PDB file of C-alpha atoms in Angstrom:
ATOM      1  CA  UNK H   1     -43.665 -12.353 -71.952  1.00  0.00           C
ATOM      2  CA  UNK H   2     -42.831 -15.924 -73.635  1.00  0.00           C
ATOM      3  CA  UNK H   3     -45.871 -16.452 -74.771  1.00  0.00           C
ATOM      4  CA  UNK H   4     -46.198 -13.096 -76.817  1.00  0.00           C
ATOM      5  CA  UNK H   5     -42.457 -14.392 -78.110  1.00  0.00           C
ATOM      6  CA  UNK H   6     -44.328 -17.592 -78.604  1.00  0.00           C
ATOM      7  CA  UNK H   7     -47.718 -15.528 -80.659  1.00  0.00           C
ATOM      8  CA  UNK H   8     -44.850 -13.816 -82.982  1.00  0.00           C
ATOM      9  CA  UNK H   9     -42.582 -16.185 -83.711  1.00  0.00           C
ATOM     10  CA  UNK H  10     -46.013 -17.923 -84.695  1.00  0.00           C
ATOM     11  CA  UNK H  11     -47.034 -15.477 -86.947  1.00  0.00           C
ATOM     12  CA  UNK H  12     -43.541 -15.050 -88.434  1.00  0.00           C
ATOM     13  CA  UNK H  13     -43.309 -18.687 -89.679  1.00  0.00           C
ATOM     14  CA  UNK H  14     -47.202 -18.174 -90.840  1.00  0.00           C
ATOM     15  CA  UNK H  15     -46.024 -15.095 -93.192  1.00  0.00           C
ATOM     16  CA  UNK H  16     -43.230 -16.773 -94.075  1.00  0.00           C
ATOM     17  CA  UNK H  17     -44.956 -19.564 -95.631  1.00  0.00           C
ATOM     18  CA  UNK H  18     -47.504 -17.566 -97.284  1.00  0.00           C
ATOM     19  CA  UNK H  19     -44.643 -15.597 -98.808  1.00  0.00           C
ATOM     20  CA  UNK H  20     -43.285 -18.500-100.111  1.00  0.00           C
ATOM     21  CA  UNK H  21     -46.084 -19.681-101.511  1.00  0.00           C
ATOM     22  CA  UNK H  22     -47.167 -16.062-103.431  1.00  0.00           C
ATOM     23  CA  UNK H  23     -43.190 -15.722-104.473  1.00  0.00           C
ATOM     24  CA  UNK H  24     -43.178 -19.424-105.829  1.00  0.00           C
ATOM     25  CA  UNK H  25     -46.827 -18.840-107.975  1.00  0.00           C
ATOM     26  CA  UNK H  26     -45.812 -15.294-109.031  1.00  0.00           C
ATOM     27  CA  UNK H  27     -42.369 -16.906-110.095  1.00  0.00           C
ATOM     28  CA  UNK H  28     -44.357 -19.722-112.218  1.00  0.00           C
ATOM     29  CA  UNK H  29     -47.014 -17.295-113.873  1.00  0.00           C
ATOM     30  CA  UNK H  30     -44.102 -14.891-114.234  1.00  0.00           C
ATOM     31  CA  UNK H  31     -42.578 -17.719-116.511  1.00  0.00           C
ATOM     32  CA  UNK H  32     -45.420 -18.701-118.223  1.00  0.00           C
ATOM     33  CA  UNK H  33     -46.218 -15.187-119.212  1.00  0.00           C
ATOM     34  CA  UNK H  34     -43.266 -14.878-120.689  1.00  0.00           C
ATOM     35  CA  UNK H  35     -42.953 -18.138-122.135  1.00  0.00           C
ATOM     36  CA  UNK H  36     -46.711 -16.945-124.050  1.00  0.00           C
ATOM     37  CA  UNK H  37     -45.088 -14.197-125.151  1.00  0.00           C
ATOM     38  CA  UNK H  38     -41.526 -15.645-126.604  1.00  0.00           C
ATOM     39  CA  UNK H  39     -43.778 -18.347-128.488  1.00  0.00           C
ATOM     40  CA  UNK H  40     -46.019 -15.606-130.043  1.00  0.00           C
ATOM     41  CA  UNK H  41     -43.167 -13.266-130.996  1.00  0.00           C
ATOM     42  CA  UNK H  42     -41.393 -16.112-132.836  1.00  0.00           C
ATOM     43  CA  UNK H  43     -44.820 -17.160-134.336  1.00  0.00           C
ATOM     44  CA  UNK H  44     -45.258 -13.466-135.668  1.00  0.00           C
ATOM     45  CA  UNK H  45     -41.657 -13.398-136.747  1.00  0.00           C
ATOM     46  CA  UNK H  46     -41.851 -16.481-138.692  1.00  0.00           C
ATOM     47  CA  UNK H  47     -45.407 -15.210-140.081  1.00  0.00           C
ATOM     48  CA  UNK H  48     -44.343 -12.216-141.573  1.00  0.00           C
ATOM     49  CA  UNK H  49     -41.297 -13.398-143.426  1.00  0.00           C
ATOM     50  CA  UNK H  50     -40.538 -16.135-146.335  1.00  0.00           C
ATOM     51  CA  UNK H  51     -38.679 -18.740-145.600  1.00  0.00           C
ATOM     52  CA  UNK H  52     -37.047 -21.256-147.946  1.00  0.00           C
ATOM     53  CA  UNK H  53     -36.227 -24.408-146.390  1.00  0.00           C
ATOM     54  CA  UNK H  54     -32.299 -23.340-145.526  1.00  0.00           C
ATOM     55  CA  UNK H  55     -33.601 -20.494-143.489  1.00  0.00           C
ATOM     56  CA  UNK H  56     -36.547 -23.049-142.073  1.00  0.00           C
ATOM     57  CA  UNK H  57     -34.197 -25.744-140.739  1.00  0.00           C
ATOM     58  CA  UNK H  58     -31.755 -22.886-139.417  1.00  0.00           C
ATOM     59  CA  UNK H  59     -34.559 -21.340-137.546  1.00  0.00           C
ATOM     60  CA  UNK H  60     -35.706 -24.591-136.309  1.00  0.00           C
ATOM     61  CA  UNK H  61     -31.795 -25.120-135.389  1.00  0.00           C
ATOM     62  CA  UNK H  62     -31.608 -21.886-133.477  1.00  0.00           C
ATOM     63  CA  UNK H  63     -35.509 -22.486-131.800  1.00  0.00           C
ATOM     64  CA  UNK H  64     -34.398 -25.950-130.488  1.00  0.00           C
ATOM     65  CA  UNK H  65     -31.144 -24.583-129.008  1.00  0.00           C
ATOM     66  CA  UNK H  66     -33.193 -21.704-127.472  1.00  0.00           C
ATOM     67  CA  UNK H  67     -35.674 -24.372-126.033  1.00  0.00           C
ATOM     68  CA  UNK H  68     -33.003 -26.214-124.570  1.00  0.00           C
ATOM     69  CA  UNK H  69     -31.807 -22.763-122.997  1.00  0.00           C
ATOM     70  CA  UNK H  70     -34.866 -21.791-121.518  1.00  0.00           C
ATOM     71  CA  UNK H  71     -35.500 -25.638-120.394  1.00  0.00           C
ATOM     72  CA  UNK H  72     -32.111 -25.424-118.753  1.00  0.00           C
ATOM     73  CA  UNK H  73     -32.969 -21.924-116.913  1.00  0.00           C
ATOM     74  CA  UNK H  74     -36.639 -23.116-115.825  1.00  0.00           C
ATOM     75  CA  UNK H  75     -35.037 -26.283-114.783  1.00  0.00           C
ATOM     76  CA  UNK H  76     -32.577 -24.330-112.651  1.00  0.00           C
ATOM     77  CA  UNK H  77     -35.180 -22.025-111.464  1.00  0.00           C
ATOM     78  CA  UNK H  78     -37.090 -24.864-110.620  1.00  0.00           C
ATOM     79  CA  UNK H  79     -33.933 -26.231-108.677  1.00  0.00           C
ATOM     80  CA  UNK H  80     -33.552 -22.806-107.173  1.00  0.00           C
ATOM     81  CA  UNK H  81     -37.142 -22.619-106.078  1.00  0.00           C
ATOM     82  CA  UNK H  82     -37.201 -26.092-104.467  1.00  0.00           C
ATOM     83  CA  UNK H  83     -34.205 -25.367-102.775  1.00  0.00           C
ATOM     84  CA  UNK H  84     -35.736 -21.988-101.219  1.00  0.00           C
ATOM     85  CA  UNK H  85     -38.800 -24.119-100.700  1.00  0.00           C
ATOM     86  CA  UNK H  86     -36.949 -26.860 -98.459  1.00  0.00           C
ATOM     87  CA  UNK H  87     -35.255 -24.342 -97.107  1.00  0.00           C
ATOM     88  CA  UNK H  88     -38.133 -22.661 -95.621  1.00  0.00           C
ATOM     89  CA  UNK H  89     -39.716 -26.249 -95.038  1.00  0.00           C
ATOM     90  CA  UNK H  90     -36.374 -27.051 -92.917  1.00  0.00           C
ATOM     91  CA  UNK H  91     -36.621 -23.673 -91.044  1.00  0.00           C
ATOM     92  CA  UNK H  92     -40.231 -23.933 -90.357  1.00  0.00           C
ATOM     93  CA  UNK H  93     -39.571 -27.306 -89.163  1.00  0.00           C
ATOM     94  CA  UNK H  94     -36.965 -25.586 -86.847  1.00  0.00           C
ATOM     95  CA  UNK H  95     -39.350 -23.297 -85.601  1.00  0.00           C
ATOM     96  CA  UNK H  96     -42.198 -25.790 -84.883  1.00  0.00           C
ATOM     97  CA  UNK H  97     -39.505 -27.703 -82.958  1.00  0.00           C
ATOM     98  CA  UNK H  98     -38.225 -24.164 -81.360  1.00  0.00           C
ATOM     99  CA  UNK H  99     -41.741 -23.610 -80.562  1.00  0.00           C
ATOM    100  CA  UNK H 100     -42.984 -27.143 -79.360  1.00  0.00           C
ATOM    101  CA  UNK H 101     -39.555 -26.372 -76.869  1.00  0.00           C
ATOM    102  CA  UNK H 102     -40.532 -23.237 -75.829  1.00  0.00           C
ATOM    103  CA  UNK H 103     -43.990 -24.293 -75.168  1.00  0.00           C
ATOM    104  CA  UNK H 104     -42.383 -27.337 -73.082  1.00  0.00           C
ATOM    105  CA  UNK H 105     -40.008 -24.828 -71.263  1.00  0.00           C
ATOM    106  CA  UNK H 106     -42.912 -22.314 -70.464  1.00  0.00           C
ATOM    107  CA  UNK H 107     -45.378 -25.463 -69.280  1.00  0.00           C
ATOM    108  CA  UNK H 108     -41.959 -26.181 -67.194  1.00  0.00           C
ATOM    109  CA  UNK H 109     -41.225 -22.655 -65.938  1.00  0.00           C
ATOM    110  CA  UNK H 110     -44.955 -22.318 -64.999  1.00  0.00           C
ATOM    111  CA  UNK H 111     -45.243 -25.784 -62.623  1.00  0.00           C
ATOM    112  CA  UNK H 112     -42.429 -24.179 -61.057  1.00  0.00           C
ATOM    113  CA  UNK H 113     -44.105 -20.862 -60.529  1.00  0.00           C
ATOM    114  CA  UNK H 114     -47.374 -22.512 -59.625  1.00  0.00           C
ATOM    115  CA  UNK H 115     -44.908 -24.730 -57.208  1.00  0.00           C
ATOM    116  CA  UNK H 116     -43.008 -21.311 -55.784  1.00  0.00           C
ATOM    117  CA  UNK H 117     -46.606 -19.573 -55.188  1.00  0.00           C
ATOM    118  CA  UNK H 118     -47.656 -22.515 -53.304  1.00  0.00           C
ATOM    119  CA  UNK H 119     -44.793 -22.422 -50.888  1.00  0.00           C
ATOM    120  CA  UNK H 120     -44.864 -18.973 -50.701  1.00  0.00           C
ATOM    121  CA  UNK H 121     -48.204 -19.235 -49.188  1.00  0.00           C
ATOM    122  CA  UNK H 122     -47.177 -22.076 -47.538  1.00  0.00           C
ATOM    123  CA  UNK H 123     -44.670 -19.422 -45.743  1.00  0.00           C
ATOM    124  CA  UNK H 124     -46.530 -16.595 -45.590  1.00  0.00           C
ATOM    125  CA  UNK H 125     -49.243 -18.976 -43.709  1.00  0.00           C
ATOM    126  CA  UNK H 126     -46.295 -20.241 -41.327  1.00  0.00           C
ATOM    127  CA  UNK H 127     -45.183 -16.856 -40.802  1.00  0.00           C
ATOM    128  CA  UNK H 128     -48.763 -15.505 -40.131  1.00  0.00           C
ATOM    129  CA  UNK H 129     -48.530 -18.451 -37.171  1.00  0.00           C
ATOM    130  CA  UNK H 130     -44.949 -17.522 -35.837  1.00  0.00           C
ATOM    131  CA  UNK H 131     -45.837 -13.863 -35.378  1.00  0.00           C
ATOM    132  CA  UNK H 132     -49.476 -14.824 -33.866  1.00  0.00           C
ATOM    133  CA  UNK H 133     -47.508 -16.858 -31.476  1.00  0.00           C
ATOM    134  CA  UNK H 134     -44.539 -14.521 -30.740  1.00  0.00           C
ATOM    135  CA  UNK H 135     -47.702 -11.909 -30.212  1.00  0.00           C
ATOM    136  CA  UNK H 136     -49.099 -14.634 -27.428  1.00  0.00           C
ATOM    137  CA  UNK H 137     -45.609 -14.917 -26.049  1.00  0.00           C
ATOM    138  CA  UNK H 138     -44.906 -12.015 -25.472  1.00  0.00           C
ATOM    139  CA  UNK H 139     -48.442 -11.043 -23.931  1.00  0.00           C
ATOM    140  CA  UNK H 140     -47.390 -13.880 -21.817  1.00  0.00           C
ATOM    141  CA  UNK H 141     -44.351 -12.432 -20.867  1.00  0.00           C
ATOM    142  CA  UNK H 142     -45.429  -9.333 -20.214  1.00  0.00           C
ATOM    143  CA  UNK H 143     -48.180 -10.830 -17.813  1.00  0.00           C
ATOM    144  CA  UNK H 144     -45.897 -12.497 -16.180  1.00  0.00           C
ATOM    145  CA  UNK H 145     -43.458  -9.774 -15.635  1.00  0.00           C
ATOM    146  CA  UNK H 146     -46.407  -7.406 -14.180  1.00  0.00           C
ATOM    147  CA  UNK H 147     -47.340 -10.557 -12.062  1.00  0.00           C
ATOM    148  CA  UNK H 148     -43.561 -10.575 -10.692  1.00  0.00           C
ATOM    149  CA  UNK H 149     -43.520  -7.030 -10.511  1.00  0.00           C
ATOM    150  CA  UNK H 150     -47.058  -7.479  -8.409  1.00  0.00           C
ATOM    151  CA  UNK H 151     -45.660 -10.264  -5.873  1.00  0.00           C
ATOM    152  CA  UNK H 152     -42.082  -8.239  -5.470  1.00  0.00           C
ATOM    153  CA  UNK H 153     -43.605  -5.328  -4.323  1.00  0.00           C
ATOM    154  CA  UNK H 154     -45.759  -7.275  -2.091  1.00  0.00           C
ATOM    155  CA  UNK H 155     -42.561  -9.379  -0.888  1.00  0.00           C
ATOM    156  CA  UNK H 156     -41.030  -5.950   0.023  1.00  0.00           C
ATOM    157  CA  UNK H 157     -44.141  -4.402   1.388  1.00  0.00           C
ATOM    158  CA  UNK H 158     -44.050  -7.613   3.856  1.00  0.00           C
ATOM    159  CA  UNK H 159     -40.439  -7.192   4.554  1.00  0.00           C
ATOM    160  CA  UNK H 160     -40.925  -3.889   5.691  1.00  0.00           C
ATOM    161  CA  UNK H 161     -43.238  -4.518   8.031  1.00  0.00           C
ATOM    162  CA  UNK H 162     -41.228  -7.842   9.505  1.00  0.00           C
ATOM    163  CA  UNK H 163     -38.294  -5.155   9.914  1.00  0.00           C
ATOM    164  CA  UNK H 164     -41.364  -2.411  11.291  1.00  0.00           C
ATOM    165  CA  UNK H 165     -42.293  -5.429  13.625  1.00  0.00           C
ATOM    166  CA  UNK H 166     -38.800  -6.691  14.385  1.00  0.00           C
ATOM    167  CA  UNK H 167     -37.732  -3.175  15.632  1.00  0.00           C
ATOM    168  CA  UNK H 168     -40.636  -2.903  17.701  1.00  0.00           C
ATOM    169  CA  UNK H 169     -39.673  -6.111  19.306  1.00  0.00           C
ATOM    170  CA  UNK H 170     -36.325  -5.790  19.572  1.00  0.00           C
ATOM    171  CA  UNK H 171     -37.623  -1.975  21.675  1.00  0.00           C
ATOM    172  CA  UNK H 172     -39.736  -4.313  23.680  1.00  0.00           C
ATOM    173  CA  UNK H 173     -37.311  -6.676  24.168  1.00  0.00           C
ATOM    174  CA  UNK H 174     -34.885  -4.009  25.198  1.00  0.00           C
ATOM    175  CA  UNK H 175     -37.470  -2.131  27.461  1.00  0.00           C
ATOM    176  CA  UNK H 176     -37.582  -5.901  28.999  1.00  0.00           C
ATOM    177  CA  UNK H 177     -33.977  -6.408  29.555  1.00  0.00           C
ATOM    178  CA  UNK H 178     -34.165  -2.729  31.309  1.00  0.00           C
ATOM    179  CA  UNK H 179     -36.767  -4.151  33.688  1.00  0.00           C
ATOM    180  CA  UNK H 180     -34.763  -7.129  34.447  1.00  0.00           C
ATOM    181  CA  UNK H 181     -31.758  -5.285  35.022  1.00  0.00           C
ATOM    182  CA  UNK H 182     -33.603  -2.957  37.363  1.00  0.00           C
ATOM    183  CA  UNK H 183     -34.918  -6.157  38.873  1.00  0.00           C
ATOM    184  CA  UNK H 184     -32.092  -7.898  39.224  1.00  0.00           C
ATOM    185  CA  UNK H 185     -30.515  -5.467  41.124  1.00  0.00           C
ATOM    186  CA  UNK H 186     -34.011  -4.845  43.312  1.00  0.00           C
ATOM    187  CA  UNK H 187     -33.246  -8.758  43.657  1.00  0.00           C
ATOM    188  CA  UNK H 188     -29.476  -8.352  44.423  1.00  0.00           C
ATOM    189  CA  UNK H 189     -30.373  -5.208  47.125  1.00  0.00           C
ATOM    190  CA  UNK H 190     -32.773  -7.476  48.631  1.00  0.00           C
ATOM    191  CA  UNK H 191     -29.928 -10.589  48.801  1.00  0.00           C
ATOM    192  CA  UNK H 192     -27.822  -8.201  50.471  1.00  0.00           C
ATOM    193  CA  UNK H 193     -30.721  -7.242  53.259  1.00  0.00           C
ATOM    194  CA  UNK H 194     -31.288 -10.923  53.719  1.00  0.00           C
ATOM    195  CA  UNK H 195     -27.592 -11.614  54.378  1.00  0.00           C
ATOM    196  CA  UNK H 196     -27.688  -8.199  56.704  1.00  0.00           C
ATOM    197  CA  UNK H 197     -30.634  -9.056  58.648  1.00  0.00           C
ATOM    198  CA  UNK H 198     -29.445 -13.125  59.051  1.00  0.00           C
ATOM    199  CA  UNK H 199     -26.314 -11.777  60.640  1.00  0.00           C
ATOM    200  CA  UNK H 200     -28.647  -9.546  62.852  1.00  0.00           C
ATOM    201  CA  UNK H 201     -30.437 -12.835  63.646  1.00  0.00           C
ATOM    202  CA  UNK H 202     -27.273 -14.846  64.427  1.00  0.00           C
ATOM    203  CA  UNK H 203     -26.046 -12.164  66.498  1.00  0.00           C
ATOM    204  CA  UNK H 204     -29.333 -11.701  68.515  1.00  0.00           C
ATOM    205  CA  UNK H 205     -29.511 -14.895  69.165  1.00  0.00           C
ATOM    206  CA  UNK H 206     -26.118 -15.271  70.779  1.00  0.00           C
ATOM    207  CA  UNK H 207     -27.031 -12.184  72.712  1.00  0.00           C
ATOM    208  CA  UNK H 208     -30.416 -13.127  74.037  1.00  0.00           C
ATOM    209  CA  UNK H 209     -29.131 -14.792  77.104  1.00  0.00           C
ATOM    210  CA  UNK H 210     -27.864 -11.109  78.333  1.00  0.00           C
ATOM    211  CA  UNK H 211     -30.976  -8.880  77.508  1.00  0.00           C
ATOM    212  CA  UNK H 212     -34.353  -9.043  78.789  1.00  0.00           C
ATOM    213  CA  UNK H 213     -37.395 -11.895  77.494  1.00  0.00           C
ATOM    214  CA  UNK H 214     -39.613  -9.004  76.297  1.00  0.00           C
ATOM    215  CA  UNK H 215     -37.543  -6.937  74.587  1.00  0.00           C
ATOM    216  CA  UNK H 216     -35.384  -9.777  72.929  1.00  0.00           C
ATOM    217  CA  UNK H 217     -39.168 -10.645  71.679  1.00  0.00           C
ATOM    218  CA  UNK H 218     -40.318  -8.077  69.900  1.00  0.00           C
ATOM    219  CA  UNK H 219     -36.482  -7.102  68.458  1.00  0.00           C
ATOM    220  CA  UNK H 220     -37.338 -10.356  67.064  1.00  0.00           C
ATOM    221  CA  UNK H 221     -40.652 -10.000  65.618  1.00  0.00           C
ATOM    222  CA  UNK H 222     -39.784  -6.657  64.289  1.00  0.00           C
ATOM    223  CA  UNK H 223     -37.001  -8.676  62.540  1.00  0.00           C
ATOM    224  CA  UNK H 224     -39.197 -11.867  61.783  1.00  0.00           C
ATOM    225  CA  UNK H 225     -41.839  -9.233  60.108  1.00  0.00           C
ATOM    226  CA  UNK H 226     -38.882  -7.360  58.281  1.00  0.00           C
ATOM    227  CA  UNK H 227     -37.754 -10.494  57.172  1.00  0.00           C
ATOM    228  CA  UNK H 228     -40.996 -11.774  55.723  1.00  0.00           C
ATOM    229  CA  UNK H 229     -41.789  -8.205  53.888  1.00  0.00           C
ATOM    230  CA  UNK H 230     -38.547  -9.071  52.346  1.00  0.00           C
ATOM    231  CA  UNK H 231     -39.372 -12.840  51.629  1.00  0.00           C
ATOM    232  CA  UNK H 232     -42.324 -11.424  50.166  1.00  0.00           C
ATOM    233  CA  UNK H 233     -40.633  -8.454  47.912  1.00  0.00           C
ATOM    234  CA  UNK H 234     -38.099 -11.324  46.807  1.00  0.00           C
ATOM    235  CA  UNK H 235     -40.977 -13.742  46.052  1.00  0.00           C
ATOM    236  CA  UNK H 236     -42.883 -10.893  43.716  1.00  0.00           C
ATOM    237  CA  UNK H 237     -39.526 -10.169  42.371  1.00  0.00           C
ATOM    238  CA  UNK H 238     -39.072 -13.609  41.274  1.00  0.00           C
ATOM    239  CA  UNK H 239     -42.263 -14.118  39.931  1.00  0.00           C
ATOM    240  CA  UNK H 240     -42.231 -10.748  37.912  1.00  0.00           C
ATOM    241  CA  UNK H 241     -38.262 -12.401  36.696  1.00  0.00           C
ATOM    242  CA  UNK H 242     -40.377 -15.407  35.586  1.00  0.00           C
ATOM    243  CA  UNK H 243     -42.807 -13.046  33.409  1.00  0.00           C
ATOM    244  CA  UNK H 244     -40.451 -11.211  32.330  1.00  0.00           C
ATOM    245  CA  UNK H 245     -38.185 -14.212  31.424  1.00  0.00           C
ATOM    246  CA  UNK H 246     -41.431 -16.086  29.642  1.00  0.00           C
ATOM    247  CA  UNK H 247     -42.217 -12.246  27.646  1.00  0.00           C
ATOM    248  CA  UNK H 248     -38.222 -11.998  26.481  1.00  0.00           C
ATOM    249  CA  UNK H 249     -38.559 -16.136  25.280  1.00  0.00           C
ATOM    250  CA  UNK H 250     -41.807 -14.890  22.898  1.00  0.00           C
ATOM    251  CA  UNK H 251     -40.220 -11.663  21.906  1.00  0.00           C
ATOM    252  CA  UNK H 252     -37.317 -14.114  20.877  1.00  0.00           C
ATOM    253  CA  UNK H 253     -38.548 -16.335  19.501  1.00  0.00           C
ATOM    254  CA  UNK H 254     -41.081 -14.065  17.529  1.00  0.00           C
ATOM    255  CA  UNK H 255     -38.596 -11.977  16.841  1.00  0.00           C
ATOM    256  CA  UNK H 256     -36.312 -15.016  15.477  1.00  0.00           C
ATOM    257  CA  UNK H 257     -39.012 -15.766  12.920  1.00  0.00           C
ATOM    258  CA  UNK H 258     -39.488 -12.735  11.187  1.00  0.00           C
ATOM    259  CA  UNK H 259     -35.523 -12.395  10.913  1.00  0.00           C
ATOM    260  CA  UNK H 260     -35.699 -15.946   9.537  1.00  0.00           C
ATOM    261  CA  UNK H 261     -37.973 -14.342   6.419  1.00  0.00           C
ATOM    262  CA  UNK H 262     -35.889 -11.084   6.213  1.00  0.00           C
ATOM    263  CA  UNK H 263     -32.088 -11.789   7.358  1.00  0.00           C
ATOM    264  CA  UNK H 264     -31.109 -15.562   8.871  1.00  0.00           C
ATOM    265  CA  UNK H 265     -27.712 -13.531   9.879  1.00  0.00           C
ATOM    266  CA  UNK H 266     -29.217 -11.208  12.014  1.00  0.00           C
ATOM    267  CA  UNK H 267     -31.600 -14.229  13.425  1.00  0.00           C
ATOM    268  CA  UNK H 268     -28.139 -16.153  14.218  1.00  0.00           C
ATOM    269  CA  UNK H 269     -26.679 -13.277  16.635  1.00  0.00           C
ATOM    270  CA  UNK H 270     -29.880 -12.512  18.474  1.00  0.00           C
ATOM    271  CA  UNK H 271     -31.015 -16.071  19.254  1.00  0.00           C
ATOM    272  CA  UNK H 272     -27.327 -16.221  20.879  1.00  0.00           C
ATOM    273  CA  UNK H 273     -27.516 -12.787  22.543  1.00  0.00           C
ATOM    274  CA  UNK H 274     -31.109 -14.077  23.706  1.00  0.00           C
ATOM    275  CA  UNK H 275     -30.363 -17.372  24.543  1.00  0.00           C
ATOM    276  CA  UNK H 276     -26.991 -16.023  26.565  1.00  0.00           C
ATOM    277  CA  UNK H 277     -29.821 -13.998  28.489  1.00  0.00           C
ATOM    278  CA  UNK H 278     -32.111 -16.215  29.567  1.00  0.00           C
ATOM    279  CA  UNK H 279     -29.451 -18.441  31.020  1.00  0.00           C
ATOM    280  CA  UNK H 280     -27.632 -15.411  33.260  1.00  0.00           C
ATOM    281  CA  UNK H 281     -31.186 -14.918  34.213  1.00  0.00           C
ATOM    282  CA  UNK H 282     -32.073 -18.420  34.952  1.00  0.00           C
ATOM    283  CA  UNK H 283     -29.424 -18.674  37.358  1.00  0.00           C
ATOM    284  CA  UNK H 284     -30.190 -15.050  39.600  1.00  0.00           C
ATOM    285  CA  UNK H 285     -33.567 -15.945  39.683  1.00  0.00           C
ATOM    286  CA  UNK H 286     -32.403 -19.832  41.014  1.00  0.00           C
ATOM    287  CA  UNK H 287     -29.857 -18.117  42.804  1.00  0.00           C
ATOM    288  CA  UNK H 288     -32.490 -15.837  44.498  1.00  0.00           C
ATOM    289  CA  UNK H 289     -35.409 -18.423  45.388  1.00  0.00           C
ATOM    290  CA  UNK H 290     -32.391 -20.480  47.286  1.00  0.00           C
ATOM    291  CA  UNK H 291     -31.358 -17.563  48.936  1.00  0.00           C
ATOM    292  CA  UNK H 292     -35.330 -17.131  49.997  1.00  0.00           C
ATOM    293  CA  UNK H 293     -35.539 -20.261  51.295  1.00  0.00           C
ATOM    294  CA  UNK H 294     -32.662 -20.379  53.775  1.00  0.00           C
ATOM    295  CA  UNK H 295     -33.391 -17.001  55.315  1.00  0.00           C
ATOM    296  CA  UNK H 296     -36.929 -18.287  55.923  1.00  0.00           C
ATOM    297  CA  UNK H 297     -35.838 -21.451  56.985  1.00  0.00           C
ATOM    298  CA  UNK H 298     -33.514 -19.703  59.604  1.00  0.00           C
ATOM    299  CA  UNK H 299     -36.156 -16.980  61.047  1.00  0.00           C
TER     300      UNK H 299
END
């Protein structure tokens, strides 16, 4: 766009000057044409007629004041035609300096361009980057959310089968505190025989002075063998307590665990409940053995 400006403008001070210079030579053979033909006119006129001297010296009068007429006009011609002439001189020198500004403008104007296009690639090549690296990110991302996705579903998979696990030991661990119920009271029947068959004992033996050797001895070996069936029934209780006690501590603590990965606040009350347990149980099954002893210590 400026440089076509740039071509005309060019090619308008070009014609210009050639205009000038066609206008200025047509102007000066123009003149000299006509100057030709004023001089042969007054040669012809002065030809064809006789003069006396009078009419000589007034025609020479009137041909010098005519000369100095025409000098005058050619010399203001002249001054007009110099003046165009500088004119156009000053204008083309305007437009050369125009020109040489415009070409320093557009040399200007296209470092800058030449500049712009360089950062623009400079951007587009940074933005080419920050979208390949967004693109990584968020492959990343999305990795890592199938990844988390992955190890959730195996966190919960593994909490359901804790709680599977926990329910079948807290089952187990009630079926256990059934049994020692149920043996506890097996344990508490068999206290009471002991007691019952001690006070036969005691009271046989204050009897046995009255009643007859032989049948005072076998009442008391039918006792004594009563006595040790029980000792024995209390000593297989006891030791089925202890298993039971030792299964209940593993269920526990097993089961104390897995609530530990699941729910600590469930863990809390059932290593309580558990531990409450195993003490009360502690102390029948001491209780028990003691009782044991004495009875067999007395028969």
């Amino acid at each position: 766009m400026l440089e076509n400006k740039l071509a005309t403008l060019q090619r308008l001070v070009s014609s210009t000057q050639e205009a000038s210079e066609s206008g200025w030579q047509a102007l000066i053979d123009e003149d000299r044409l006509l100057s030709r033909l004023e001089c042969l006119e007054n040669q012809l006129h002065i030809y064809g007629k006789n003069h006396t001297e009078e009419s000589l010296r007034q025609e020479l009068v009137a041909l010098q004041e005519d000369k100095s007429v025409y000098e005058t006009t050619a010399k203001e011609s002249l001054r007009k035609v110099l003046e165009e002439k500088l004119e156009a001189v000053r204008k083309l020198s305007d437009l050369e300096r125009s020109y040489s500004n415009t070409e320093d403008e557009c040399s200007h104007l296209r470092q800058l361009c030449e500049g712009a296009q360089t950062e623009l690639q400079e951007l587009a090549e940074k933005h080419e980057t920050q979208l390949k690296a967004v693109a990584e990110a968020e492959q990343k991302l999305q990795e890592a959310e199938l990844t988390h996705s992955e190890e959730l579903e195996k966190v919960r998979q593994e909490k359901t089968d804790l709680e599977g696990k926990l329910e079948d030991m807290i089952n187990q661990e009630n079926t256990l505190s059934a049994k020692v119920e149920s043996l506890q009271a097996d344990n508490d029947f068999t206290k009471e025989q002991l007691t019952a068959m001690k006070a036969r004992l005691e009271s046989l033996k204050e009897q046995s002075s009255g009643i007859d050797k032989e049948t005072d001895s076998q009442s008391v070996q039918v006792d004594i063998i009563s006595i040790d069936k029980l000792d024995n029934e209390s000593q297989e209780n006891s030791k089925e307590l202890e298993d039971l006690k030792t299964s209940a501590a593993t269920v526990t603590v097993t089961a104390g665990v897995n609530v530990v990965d699941t729910d600590s606040s469930d863990n809390s009350d059932n290593s309580e409940s558990e531990t409450n347990g195993d003490f009360n149980k502690d102390d029948v099954t001491d209780g028990d053995s003691a009782e044991v002893a004495f009875v067999k210590g007395k028969a």
